[in-house]
Coordinates of C-alpha atoms and ligand atoms in Angstrom, one line a residue:
M628 CA 27.4 15.4 -2.9
K629 CA 24.3 17.0 -4.5
E630 CA 21.7 14.7 -5.8
I631 CA 18.6 15.2 -8.0
L632 CA 15.8 13.0 -9.4
L633 CA 15.5 12.8 -13.2
L634 CA 12.0 11.7 -14.2
K635 CA 11.5 10.7 -17.8
D636 CA 8.1 11.3 -19.5
G637 CA 6.2 8.2 -20.7
E638 CA 3.4 8.1 -23.1
I639 CA 2.9 11.9 -23.1
V640 CA 5.7 12.1 -25.5
L641 CA 3.3 10.8 -28.1
K642 CA 0.9 13.6 -27.6
G643 CA 2.4 16.1 -30.0
L644 CA 0.7 19.5 -29.7
N645 CA -0.7 18.9 -26.2
R646 CA 2.7 18.1 -24.9
R647 CA 3.1 21.3 -23.0
Q648 CA -0.2 20.9 -21.2
F649 CA 0.6 17.3 -20.4
E650 CA 3.9 18.3 -18.9
D651 CA 2.3 21.0 -16.8
V652 CA -0.1 18.5 -15.4
L653 CA 2.6 16.0 -14.8
K654 CA 4.7 18.5 -12.9
R655 CA 1.7 19.5 -10.8
N656 CA 1.1 15.8 -10.0
V657 CA 4.7 15.3 -9.0
K658 CA 4.5 18.3 -6.7
I659 CA 1.4 17.0 -5.1
A660 CA 3.0 13.5 -4.6
L661 CA 6.0 15.1 -3.0
K662 CA 4.1 17.0 -0.4
G663 CA 5.3 15.7 2.9
A664 CA 8.7 14.5 1.6
G665 CA 10.4 17.9 2.0
K666 CA 11.0 21.0 -0.2
F667 CA 11.8 20.4 -3.8
E668 CA 12.1 22.6 -6.9
I669 CA 10.3 20.9 -9.9
T670 CA 11.0 22.0 -13.4
S671 CA 10.9 20.3 -16.8
A672 CA 12.9 20.4 -20.0
Q673 CA 13.7 17.9 -22.8
S674 CA 11.0 15.3 -21.8
T675 CA 12.4 15.2 -18.3
V676 CA 11.1 16.5 -15.0
Y677 CA 13.8 17.6 -12.7
V678 CA 13.2 17.2 -8.9
K679 CA 15.8 19.2 -7.0
P680 CA 15.9 19.1 -3.2
L681 CA 15.9 22.6 -1.7
D682 CA 17.2 21.8 1.8
D683 CA 18.7 19.0 3.9
D684 CA 15.3 17.9 5.1
A685 CA 14.2 16.9 1.6
D686 CA 14.0 13.1 1.8
L687 CA 15.2 11.6 -1.5
D688 CA 14.4 8.0 -0.6
E689 CA 10.8 9.0 0.2
A690 CA 10.7 11.1 -2.9
C691 CA 11.8 8.2 -5.1
D692 CA 9.1 6.0 -3.5
R693 CA 6.5 8.6 -4.1
V694 CA 7.4 9.4 -7.7
S695 CA 7.4 5.7 -8.5
R696 CA 3.6 5.9 -8.3
V697 CA 3.0 9.0 -10.5
F698 CA 1.4 8.1 -13.8
G699 CA 2.9 9.5 -16.9
L700 CA 6.5 8.5 -16.1
A701 CA 8.4 5.9 -18.1
S702 CA 11.3 5.8 -15.7
F703 CA 13.2 7.7 -13.1
S704 CA 16.7 7.9 -11.8
R705 CA 18.3 9.3 -8.7
A706 CA 21.5 11.0 -9.9
A707 CA 24.5 12.9 -8.7
V708 CA 24.9 16.4 -9.9
C709 CA 28.5 17.0 -11.1
P710 CA 29.8 20.2 -9.4
E711 CA 30.7 21.5 -12.8
K712 CA 29.6 20.7 -16.3
T713 CA 33.0 19.6 -17.4
L714 CA 34.6 16.3 -18.4
E715 CA 36.9 16.5 -15.4
S716 CA 34.0 16.9 -13.0
V717 CA 32.3 13.9 -14.6
C718 CA 35.4 11.8 -14.2
E719 CA 35.7 12.8 -10.5
T720 CA 32.0 12.4 -9.7
A721 CA 31.3 9.1 -11.3
P722 CA 33.7 6.8 -9.3
E723 CA 32.9 8.7 -6.1
Y724 CA 29.1 8.6 -6.4
L725 CA 28.9 5.0 -7.4
A726 CA 31.8 3.7 -5.3
K727 CA 29.7 1.2 -3.4
Q728 CA 28.2 -0.4 -6.5
L729 CA 31.5 -0.4 -8.4
K730 CA 33.3 -2.0 -5.5
A731 CA 30.9 -4.9 -5.4
A732 CA 30.9 -5.3 -9.2
K733 CA 33.3 -7.3 -11.5
T734 CA 32.4 -5.6 -14.8
F735 CA 31.0 -2.3 -15.8
K736 CA 30.4 0.0 -18.8
V737 CA 29.8 3.7 -19.2
E738 CA 26.9 5.0 -21.4
A739 CA 27.0 8.7 -22.1
K740 CA 24.1 10.8 -23.5
R741 CA 24.9 14.3 -24.6
S742 CA 21.7 16.2 -25.2
D743 CA 23.6 19.5 -24.9
K744 CA 25.3 19.4 -28.2
K745 CA 27.5 22.4 -27.3
F746 CA 29.4 20.3 -24.8
P747 CA 32.9 20.0 -26.3
Y748 CA 33.2 16.2 -26.1
K749 CA 31.2 13.6 -27.9
S750 CA 29.6 10.6 -26.2
P751 CA 32.3 8.1 -27.1
E752 CA 35.0 10.4 -25.7
I753 CA 33.0 10.9 -22.5
C754 CA 32.6 7.1 -22.1
R755 CA 36.3 6.5 -22.7
E756 CA 37.4 9.2 -20.2
A757 CA 34.9 8.3 -17.5
G758 CA 35.6 4.6 -18.0
G759 CA 39.4 5.3 -17.6
A760 CA 38.8 7.3 -14.4
I761 CA 36.7 4.5 -12.9
L762 CA 39.3 1.9 -13.8
G763 CA 41.9 4.1 -12.2
K764 CA 40.0 4.0 -8.9
F765 CA 38.8 0.4 -9.1
P766 CA 41.4 -1.6 -10.9
H767 CA 39.7 -4.9 -10.1
L768 CA 37.0 -4.0 -12.7
S769 CA 36.9 -4.9 -16.3
V770 CA 34.8 -3.4 -19.0
D771 CA 31.9 -5.5 -20.5
V772 CA 29.8 -3.7 -23.0
H773 CA 27.3 -6.5 -23.4
N774 CA 26.4 -7.7 -20.0
P775 CA 28.0 -5.5 -17.3
D776 CA 27.2 -5.8 -13.6
V777 CA 26.9 -2.0 -13.4
T778 CA 26.2 0.5 -16.1
V779 CA 27.3 4.0 -15.4
F780 CA 25.1 6.6 -17.1
V781 CA 26.5 10.1 -17.8
E782 CA 24.0 12.6 -19.0
I783 CA 25.1 16.0 -20.3
R784 CA 22.1 18.2 -20.3
D785 CA 21.3 21.9 -20.7
F786 CA 21.5 22.7 -17.0
G787 CA 24.2 20.2 -15.8
A788 CA 26.0 16.9 -15.9
Y789 CA 24.5 14.0 -14.1
I790 CA 25.6 10.5 -13.1
H791 CA 23.4 7.5 -12.2
T792 CA 23.0 3.8 -12.7
E793 CA 20.2 1.9 -14.3
A794 CA 16.9 3.9 -14.2
E795 CA 14.0 2.5 -12.3
R796 CA 10.8 1.8 -14.1
G797 CA 8.1 4.4 -13.6
A798 CA 4.3 3.8 -13.1
G799 CA 3.6 4.2 -16.8
G800 CA 0.2 5.4 -17.9
I801 CA -0.9 9.0 -18.5
P802 CA -0.8 11.9 -16.0
V803 CA -3.9 12.0 -13.9
G804 CA -6.2 14.9 -14.9
T805 CA -5.4 14.8 -18.6
G806 CA -8.1 12.3 -19.3
G807 CA -11.1 14.0 -17.8
K808 CA -13.0 13.1 -14.6
A809 CA -15.0 10.1 -13.6
L810 CA -16.9 8.9 -10.6
V811 CA -15.9 5.5 -9.2
L812 CA -18.4 3.4 -7.3
I813 CA -16.3 2.2 -4.4
S814 CA -17.2 -0.6 -2.0
G815 CA -14.9 -2.1 0.6
G816 CA -14.1 -5.1 -1.7
I817 CA -11.1 -6.1 -3.6
D818 CA -12.3 -5.1 -7.0
S819 CA -13.4 -1.5 -7.0
P820 CA -10.1 0.0 -5.6
V821 CA -8.3 -1.9 -8.4
A822 CA -10.7 -0.5 -11.0
A823 CA -10.1 3.0 -9.6
Y824 CA -6.4 2.6 -9.9
M825 CA -6.6 1.3 -13.5
M826 CA -8.7 4.3 -14.7
A827 CA -6.4 6.8 -12.9
K828 CA -3.6 5.2 -14.8
R829 CA -5.3 6.2 -18.0
G830 CA -5.3 9.8 -16.9
I831 CA -8.7 10.0 -15.2
K832 CA -9.1 12.2 -12.2
L833 CA -11.3 10.4 -9.7
T834 CA -14.2 11.3 -7.5
A835 CA -15.7 8.5 -5.5
V836 CA -19.1 7.4 -4.2
H837 CA -19.9 4.9 -1.5
F838 CA -23.3 3.5 -0.5
A839 CA -23.7 2.9 3.2
S840 CA -26.6 1.3 5.0
P841 CA -26.3 2.0 8.7
P842 CA -27.1 0.4 11.0
Y843 CA -26.9 -2.7 8.8
T844 CA -23.4 -1.6 7.8
S845 CA -21.1 -0.3 10.5
P846 CA -19.1 3.0 10.6
R847 CA -16.0 0.8 10.4
A848 CA -17.0 -0.4 6.9
E849 CA -17.1 3.2 5.8
E850 CA -13.8 4.0 7.5
K851 CA -12.3 1.0 5.7
V852 CA -13.4 2.5 2.3
V853 CA -11.6 5.7 3.3
R854 CA -8.4 3.8 4.1
L855 CA -8.7 2.0 0.7
L856 CA -9.0 5.4 -1.1
E857 CA -6.0 6.7 0.8
K858 CA -4.0 3.8 -0.8
V859 CA -5.5 4.6 -4.2
S860 CA -4.8 8.3 -3.8
R861 CA -1.0 7.5 -3.7
Y862 CA -1.5 6.9 -7.4
S863 CA -4.5 9.0 -8.3
G864 CA -3.9 12.1 -6.2
P865 CA -6.5 13.4 -3.8
V866 CA -10.1 12.0 -4.1
K867 CA -13.3 13.5 -2.9
M868 CA -15.7 10.9 -1.7
Y869 CA -19.5 11.1 -1.3
T870 CA -21.2 8.7 1.1
V871 CA -24.8 8.0 0.1
P872 CA -27.3 7.0 2.9
F873 CA -28.7 3.9 1.3
T874 CA -30.7 2.3 4.2
K875 CA -34.2 3.5 3.3
L876 CA -33.8 2.6 -0.3
Q877 CA -32.6 -0.9 0.6
E878 CA -35.5 -1.3 3.0
K879 CA -38.0 -0.3 0.5
L880 CA -36.4 -2.6 -2.0
R881 CA -36.7 -5.5 0.5
D882 CA -40.3 -4.7 1.2
D883 CA -41.7 -3.8 -2.2
C884 CA -39.7 -5.7 -4.8
P885 CA -39.5 -9.4 -5.7
E886 CA -36.7 -11.0 -3.7
E887 CA -34.9 -12.5 -6.7
L888 CA -34.7 -9.1 -8.4
F889 CA -33.3 -7.4 -5.2
T890 CA -29.7 -7.3 -6.4
V891 CA -30.2 -6.1 -9.9
I892 CA -32.6 -3.3 -8.9
M893 CA -30.1 -2.3 -6.1
R894 CA -27.4 -2.0 -8.7
R895 CA -29.7 0.1 -11.0
L896 CA -30.4 2.4 -8.1
M897 CA -26.7 2.8 -7.4
I898 CA -26.1 3.7 -11.0
Q899 CA -28.9 6.2 -11.1
I900 CA -27.9 7.9 -7.9
S901 CA -24.2 7.9 -9.0
E902 CA -25.1 9.4 -12.3
R903 CA -26.7 12.4 -10.6
I904 CA -23.7 12.9 -8.4
A905 CA -21.4 12.6 -11.4
A906 CA -23.3 15.2 -13.3
D907 CA -23.0 17.6 -10.4
N908 CA -19.2 17.0 -10.3
D909 CA -18.4 17.4 -13.9
C910 CA -17.7 13.6 -14.2
A911 CA -18.2 12.3 -17.7
A912 CA -18.3 8.6 -16.8
L913 CA -18.8 6.1 -14.0
I914 CA -16.3 3.4 -13.0
T915 CA -17.2 0.0 -11.4
G916 CA -15.2 -3.0 -10.3
E917 CA -17.5 -5.5 -12.2
S918 CA -15.9 -8.5 -13.8
L919 CA -17.9 -10.7 -16.1
G920 CA -19.4 -13.8 -14.5
Q921 CA -17.8 -13.2 -11.1
V922 CA -21.2 -13.3 -9.3
A923 CA -24.9 -13.5 -10.2
S924 CA -25.1 -9.7 -10.6
Q925 CA -22.3 -9.8 -13.2
T926 CA -23.6 -12.1 -15.8
I927 CA -24.2 -10.6 -19.3
G928 CA -28.0 -10.5 -18.6
A929 CA -27.6 -8.8 -15.2
L930 CA -25.1 -6.3 -16.5
R931 CA -27.4 -5.5 -19.3
C932 CA -30.1 -4.7 -16.8
T933 CA -27.7 -2.6 -14.7
D934 CA -26.3 -0.8 -17.7
E935 CA -29.7 0.2 -19.0
A936 CA -30.2 2.3 -15.9
A937 CA -27.2 4.5 -17.0
N938 CA -27.3 7.3 -19.5
M939 CA -23.6 7.8 -19.0
L940 CA -20.6 5.9 -20.1
V941 CA -19.7 3.2 -17.6
F942 CA -16.1 2.0 -17.4
R943 CA -15.6 -1.6 -16.2
P944 CA -11.8 -2.0 -16.5
L945 CA -11.9 -5.4 -14.8
I946 CA -14.5 -6.9 -17.1
G947 CA -12.2 -9.5 -18.7
M948 CA -10.0 -10.2 -15.8
D949 CA -9.8 -13.3 -13.5
K950 CA -10.1 -12.8 -9.8
Q951 CA -6.5 -13.8 -9.3
E952 CA -5.3 -11.2 -11.8
I953 CA -7.3 -8.6 -9.9
I954 CA -5.9 -9.8 -6.6
D955 CA -2.3 -9.5 -8.0
I956 CA -2.9 -5.9 -8.8
S957 CA -4.5 -5.3 -5.3
Y958 CA -1.3 -6.6 -3.8
K959 CA 0.8 -4.4 -5.9
I960 CA -1.1 -1.3 -5.0
D961 CA -1.3 -2.5 -1.4
T962 CA -5.1 -2.5 -1.0
Y963 CA -5.5 -6.3 -0.6
E964 CA -5.0 -6.6 3.2
T965 CA -7.5 -3.8 3.8
S966 CA -10.0 -5.1 1.3
I967 CA -10.2 -8.5 3.0
E968 CA -11.1 -7.0 6.5
P969 CA -14.4 -8.5 7.3
Y970 CA -17.0 -5.6 7.4
E971 CA -20.4 -5.9 5.9
D972 CA -21.0 -4.0 2.7
C973 CA -24.5 -2.9 1.8
C974 CA -24.4 -5.4 -1.0
T975 CA -24.4 -8.2 1.5
V976 CA -27.4 -6.8 3.4
F977 CA -30.7 -8.5 2.6
T978 CA -29.1 -10.5 -0.3
P979 CA -31.5 -13.0 -1.8
K980 CA -30.8 -16.7 -1.6
H981 CA -31.4 -17.1 -5.3
P982 CA -30.8 -14.0 -7.3
R983 CA -31.8 -14.1 -11.0
T984 CA -28.8 -14.7 -13.2
K985 CA -30.9 -13.9 -16.2
P986 CA -33.2 -11.1 -15.2
V987 CA -35.6 -9.9 -17.8
L988 CA -35.1 -6.2 -18.3
K989 CA -38.9 -5.5 -18.8
Y990 CA -39.8 -7.1 -15.4
V991 CA -36.9 -5.5 -13.6
K992 CA -38.0 -2.0 -14.8
Q993 CA -41.6 -2.8 -14.0
A994 CA -40.8 -3.9 -10.5
Q995 CA -38.7 -0.8 -9.9
E996 CA -41.3 1.5 -11.3
Q997 CA -44.1 0.0 -9.3
A998 CA -42.1 0.4 -6.0
G999 CA -41.3 4.0 -6.9
F1000 CA -37.9 5.1 -5.6
E1001 CA -37.7 8.7 -6.9
E1002 CA -38.6 10.4 -3.6
L1003 CA -36.1 8.4 -1.6
I1004 CA -33.4 9.0 -4.2
N1005 CA -33.9 12.7 -3.9
E1006 CA -33.8 12.4 -0.1
A1007 CA -30.6 10.5 -0.3
L1008 CA -29.0 13.0 -2.6
Q1009 CA -29.9 15.8 -0.2
N1010 CA -28.1 14.0 2.6
L1011 CA -24.8 13.1 1.0
K1012 CA -21.7 13.3 3.2
T1013 CA -18.4 14.4 1.6
T1014 CA -14.9 13.4 2.7
Y1015 CA -11.7 14.6 1.2
I1016 CA -9.1 11.9 1.0
S1017 CA -5.4 12.2 0.3
Y1018 CA -2.2 10.4 1.2
Ligands
LIG1756 P1 -15.9 -5.2 -5.0 O1 -14.8 -6.1 -4.7 O2 -15.5 -3.9 -5.6 O3 -16.8 -4.9 -3.8 P2 -17.6 -7.2 -5.9 O4 -16.9 -8.3 -6.6 O5 -18.0 -7.4 -4.4 O6 -16.8 -5.9 -6.1 P3 -20.4 -6.4 -6.3 O7 -20.6 -6.4 -4.8 O8 -21.4 -7.0 -7.2 O9 -19.0 -7.0 -6.7 O10 -20.2 -4.9 -6.7 C1 -19.9 -4.6 -8.1 C2 -19.4 -3.2 -8.1 O11 -20.4 -2.3 -7.7 C3 -18.2 -2.9 -7.2 O12 -17.0 -3.2 -7.8 C4 -18.4 -1.4 -7.0 O13 -17.9 -0.7 -8.2 C5 -19.9 -1.2 -6.9 N1 -20.3 -1.3 -5.5 C6 -20.7 -2.4 -4.8 N2 -21.0 -2.1 -3.6 C7 -20.9 -0.7 -3.5 C8 -21.0 0.2 -2.4 N3 -21.4 -0.1 -1.2 N4 -20.8 1.5 -2.7 C9 -20.3 1.9 -3.9 N5 -20.2 1.0 -4.9 C10 -20.4 -0.3 -4.7
LIG1757 MG1 -18.4 -6.0 -3.0

């Protein structure tokens, strides 16, 4: 029996005039997500993206798993394609395709949707006929329209008639790429991959930057960040990552700045360097995994000092979240186990015993200016490494 995936648009339906553009991006993202799951034809009509397998190698289980992470979809169903767009064909296909579920159920109902108004039967007639055919094959069943064990959906659309059960919930959000581009500061921790995921969900195409301080941080720490971004890319699509050689800057910071301001100045340097990379990559904003009050560098005072270094919008999608709420999302997107692997991040190198929780901006800027980082920043920017990451 021929099957197809029907993907229903989510929020993009709200976008009125831009609708076409949104659907084109959504289709492209579905195509990218399905790379490696076989050959599919992807088309769209009537707020639905159709994913049709083109040969026997096309893996529909894998395809379902992959589309479940594509942003911009409210729901999706795996459906049987009726051999013909006729009521008889519907009545034959429905009991056959859903035999397993119907056998195991006690009650069922049929719901028909007829978006092709030229189809000669109205929805109530389709329900009645299909329901009758199902009862004929499975006489143990009874109809329950309020709380059935199985709902059989019949969709009569322009290009065919389809049968499926309850749709699965899609990833929601907005198609990646329709919300512009931003640069995410990614560490090996729990928070920044979650922040990246959350902004991708709002349609942002991601580029990433990671600060590495070898030999204080190991190559394995960087490799861990790549693996985290691989997980994120299952939602966001491919990500280009820049690795910034941060060692000399951190050493200078240790040698030439007051110890208790180490962290806040380091964060300012990260922002300033990131901003330059963002500008070169058409990114209109930065993204961090900061959450208010989580550590000394994330008090209002410290964030104010970090933020002042930025001339660009900085998204902090986790700002109001508890650690446990962030962890829950990291489980969901499957980054948690990787994040807790114990490799040193540059943030944990040379950390002061008593960082200022209320740094005074004036003194922070003074200390940073006195040390003078401009030359080393330029040097770091000339020695960026790029890695292309996809799932
Ligand atoms: P995370 O779990 O994301 O590491 P965190 O709770 O450890 O966050 P910090 O170490 O203060 O918090 O870092 C705050 C944010 O700064 C991170 O979420 C990330 O966006 C950015 N950041 C920290 N370290 C790095 C790094 N080595 N490279 C790039 N960005 C970093
Ligand atoms: Mg960290």
